[in-house]
XYZ file of N, CA, C and O in Angstrom:
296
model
N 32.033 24.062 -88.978
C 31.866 25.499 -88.834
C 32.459 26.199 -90.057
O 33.661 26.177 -90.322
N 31.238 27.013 -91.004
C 32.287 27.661 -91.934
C 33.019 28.993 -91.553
O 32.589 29.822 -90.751
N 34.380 29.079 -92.367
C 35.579 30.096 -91.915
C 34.226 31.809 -92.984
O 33.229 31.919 -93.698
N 35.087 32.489 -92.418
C 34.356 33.815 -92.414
C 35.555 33.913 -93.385
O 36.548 33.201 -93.533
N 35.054 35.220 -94.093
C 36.245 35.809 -94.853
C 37.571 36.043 -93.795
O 38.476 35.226 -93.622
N 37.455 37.243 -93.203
C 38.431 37.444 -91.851
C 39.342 36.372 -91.761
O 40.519 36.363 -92.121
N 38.659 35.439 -91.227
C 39.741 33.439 -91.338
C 40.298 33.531 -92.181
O 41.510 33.624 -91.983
N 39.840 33.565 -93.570
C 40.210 33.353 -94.755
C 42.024 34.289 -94.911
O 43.178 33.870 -95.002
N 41.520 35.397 -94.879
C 42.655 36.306 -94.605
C 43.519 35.975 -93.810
O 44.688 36.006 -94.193
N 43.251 35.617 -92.652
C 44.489 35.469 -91.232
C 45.273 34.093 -91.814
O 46.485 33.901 -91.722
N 44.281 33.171 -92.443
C 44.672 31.619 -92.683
C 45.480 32.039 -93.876
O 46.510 31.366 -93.903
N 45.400 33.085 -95.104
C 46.712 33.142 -96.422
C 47.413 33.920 -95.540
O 48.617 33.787 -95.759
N 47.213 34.588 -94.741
C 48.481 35.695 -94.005
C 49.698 34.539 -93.533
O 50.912 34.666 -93.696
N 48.926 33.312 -92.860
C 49.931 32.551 -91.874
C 50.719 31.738 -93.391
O 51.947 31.673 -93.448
N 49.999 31.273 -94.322
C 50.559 30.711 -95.308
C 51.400 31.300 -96.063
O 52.078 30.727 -96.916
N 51.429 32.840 -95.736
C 52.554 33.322 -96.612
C 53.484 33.784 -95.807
O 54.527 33.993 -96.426
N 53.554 34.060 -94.555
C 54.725 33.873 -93.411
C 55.107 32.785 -93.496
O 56.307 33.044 -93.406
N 55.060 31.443 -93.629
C 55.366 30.222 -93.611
C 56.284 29.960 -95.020
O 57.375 29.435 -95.242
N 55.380 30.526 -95.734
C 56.486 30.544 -97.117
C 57.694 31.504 -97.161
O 58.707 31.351 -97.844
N 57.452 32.391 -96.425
C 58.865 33.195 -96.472
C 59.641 32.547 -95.361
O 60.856 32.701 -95.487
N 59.253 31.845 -94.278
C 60.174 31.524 -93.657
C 61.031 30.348 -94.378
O 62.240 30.138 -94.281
N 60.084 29.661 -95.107
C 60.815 28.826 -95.970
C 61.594 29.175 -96.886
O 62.671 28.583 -96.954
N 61.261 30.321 -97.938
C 62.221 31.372 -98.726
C 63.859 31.146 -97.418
O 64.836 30.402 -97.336
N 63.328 32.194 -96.722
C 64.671 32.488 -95.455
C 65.704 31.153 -95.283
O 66.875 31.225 -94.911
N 64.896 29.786 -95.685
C 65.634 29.081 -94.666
C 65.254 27.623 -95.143
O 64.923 26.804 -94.286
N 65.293 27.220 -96.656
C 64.409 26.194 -97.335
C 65.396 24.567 -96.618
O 66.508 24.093 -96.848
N 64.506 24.270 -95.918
C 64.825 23.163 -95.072
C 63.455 22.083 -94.901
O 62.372 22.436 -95.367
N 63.542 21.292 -94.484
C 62.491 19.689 -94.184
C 61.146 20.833 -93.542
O 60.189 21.374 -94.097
N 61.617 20.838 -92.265
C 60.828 21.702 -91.331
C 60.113 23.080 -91.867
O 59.022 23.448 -91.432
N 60.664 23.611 -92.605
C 59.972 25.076 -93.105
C 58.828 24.692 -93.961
O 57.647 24.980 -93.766
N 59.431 23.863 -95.133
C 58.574 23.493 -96.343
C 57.480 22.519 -95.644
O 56.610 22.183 -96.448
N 57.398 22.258 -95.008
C 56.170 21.275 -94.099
C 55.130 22.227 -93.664
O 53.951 22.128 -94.001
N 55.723 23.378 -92.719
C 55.130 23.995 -92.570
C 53.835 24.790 -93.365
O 52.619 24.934 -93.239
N 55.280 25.323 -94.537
C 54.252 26.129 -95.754
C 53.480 25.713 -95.939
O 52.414 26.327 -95.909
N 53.565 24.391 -96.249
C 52.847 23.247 -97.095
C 51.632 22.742 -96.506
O 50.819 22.143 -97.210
N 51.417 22.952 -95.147
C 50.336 22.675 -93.846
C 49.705 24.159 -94.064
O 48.567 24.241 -94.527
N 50.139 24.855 -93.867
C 49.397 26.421 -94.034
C 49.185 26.744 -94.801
O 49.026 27.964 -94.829
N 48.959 25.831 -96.324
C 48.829 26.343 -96.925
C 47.482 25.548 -97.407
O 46.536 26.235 -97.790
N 47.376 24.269 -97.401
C 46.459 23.119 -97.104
C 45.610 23.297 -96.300
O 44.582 22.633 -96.436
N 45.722 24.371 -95.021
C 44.546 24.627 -94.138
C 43.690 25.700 -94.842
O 42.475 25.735 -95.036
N 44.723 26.613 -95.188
C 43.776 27.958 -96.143
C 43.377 27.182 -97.168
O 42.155 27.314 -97.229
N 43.794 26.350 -98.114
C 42.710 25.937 -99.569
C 41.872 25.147 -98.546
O 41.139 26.127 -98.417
N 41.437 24.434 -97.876
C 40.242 23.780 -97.295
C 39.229 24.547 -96.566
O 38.013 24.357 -96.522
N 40.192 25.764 -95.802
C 38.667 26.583 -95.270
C 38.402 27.271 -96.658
O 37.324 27.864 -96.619
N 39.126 27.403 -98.048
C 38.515 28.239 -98.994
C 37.255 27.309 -99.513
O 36.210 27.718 -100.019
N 37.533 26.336 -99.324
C 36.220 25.077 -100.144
C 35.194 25.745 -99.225
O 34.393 26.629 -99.530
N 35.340 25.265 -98.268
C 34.037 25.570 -97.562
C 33.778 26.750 -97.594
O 32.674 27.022 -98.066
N 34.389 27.560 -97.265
C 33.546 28.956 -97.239
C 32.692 29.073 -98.645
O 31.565 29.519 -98.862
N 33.173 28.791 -99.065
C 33.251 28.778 -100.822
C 31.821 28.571 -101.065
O 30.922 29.264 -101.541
N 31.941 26.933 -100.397
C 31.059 26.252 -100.554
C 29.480 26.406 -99.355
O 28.428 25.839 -99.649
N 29.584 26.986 -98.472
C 28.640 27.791 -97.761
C 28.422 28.882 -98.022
O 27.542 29.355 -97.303
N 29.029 29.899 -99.121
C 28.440 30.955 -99.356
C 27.828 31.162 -100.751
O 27.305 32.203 -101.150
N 28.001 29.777 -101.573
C 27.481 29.293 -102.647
C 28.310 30.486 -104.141
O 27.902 31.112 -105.120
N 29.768 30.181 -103.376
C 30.415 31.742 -104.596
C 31.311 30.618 -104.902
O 31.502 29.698 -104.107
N 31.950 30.713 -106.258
C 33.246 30.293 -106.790
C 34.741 29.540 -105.750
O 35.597 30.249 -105.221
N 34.728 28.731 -105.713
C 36.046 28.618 -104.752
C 37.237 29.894 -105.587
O 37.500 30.990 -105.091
N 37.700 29.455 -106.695
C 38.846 30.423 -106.976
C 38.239 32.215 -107.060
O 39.008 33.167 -106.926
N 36.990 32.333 -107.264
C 36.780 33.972 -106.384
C 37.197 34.154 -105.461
O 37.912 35.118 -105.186
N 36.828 33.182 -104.649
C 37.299 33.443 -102.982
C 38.872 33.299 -102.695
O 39.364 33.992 -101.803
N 39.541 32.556 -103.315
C 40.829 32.458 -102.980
C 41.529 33.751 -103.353
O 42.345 34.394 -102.692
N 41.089 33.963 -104.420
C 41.789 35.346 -105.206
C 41.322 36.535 -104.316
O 42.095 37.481 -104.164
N 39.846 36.540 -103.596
C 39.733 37.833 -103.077
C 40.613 38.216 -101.776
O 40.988 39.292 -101.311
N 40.821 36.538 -101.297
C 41.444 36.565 -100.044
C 42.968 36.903 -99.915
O 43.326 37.589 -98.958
N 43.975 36.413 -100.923
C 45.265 37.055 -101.791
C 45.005 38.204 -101.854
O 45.827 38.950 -101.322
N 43.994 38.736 -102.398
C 44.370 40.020 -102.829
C 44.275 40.852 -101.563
O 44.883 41.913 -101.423
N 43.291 40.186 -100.435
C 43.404 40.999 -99.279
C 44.511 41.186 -98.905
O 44.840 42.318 -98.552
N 45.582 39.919 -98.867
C 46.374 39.750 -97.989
C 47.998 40.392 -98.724
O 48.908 40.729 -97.966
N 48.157 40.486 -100.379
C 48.791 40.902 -100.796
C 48.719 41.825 -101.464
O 49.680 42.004 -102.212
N 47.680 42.738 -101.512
C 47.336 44.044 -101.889
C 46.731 44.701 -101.038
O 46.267 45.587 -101.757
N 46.199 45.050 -99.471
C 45.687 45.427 -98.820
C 44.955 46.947 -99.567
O 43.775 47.297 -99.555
N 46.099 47.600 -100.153
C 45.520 49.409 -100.264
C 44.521 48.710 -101.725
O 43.746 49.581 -102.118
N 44.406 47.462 -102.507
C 43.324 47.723 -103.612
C 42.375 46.879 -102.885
O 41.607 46.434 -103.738
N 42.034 46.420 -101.675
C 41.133 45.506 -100.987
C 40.395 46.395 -100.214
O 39.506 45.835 -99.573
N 40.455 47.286 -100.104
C 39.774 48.347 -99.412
C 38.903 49.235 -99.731
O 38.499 50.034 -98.886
């Protein structure tokens, strides 16, 4: 099933909560985490990527920028 943009977004949102919890608290358990959430978002980026026949790193960057620039994503 390919991820929609939307996914795309929610999936770097969880990857960058995961990294700050790791920031907060850099331990075995945190950095696993990041590191899983962050591995799930670059794989739904292939595919989407790759089902919507656009650039993988367009898509990663548009999806960042959703998620860490919201007011220029709009």
């Amino acid at each position: 099933m390919a991820h929609t943009f939307e996914d795309l977004v929610n999936l770097e949102r969880l990857a960058e909560e995961a990294h700050a919890a790791y920031t907060a608290n850099p331990d075995g358990g945190t950095r696993a985490a990041w590191r899983d959430a962050a591995d799930v978002f670059q794989a739904a980026v292939v595919e989407h990527a790759a089902a919507e026949g656009k650039s993988r790193y367009e898509v990663e960057m548009a999806a960042k920028k959703a998620v860490r620039h919201p007011e220029l994503a709009a």
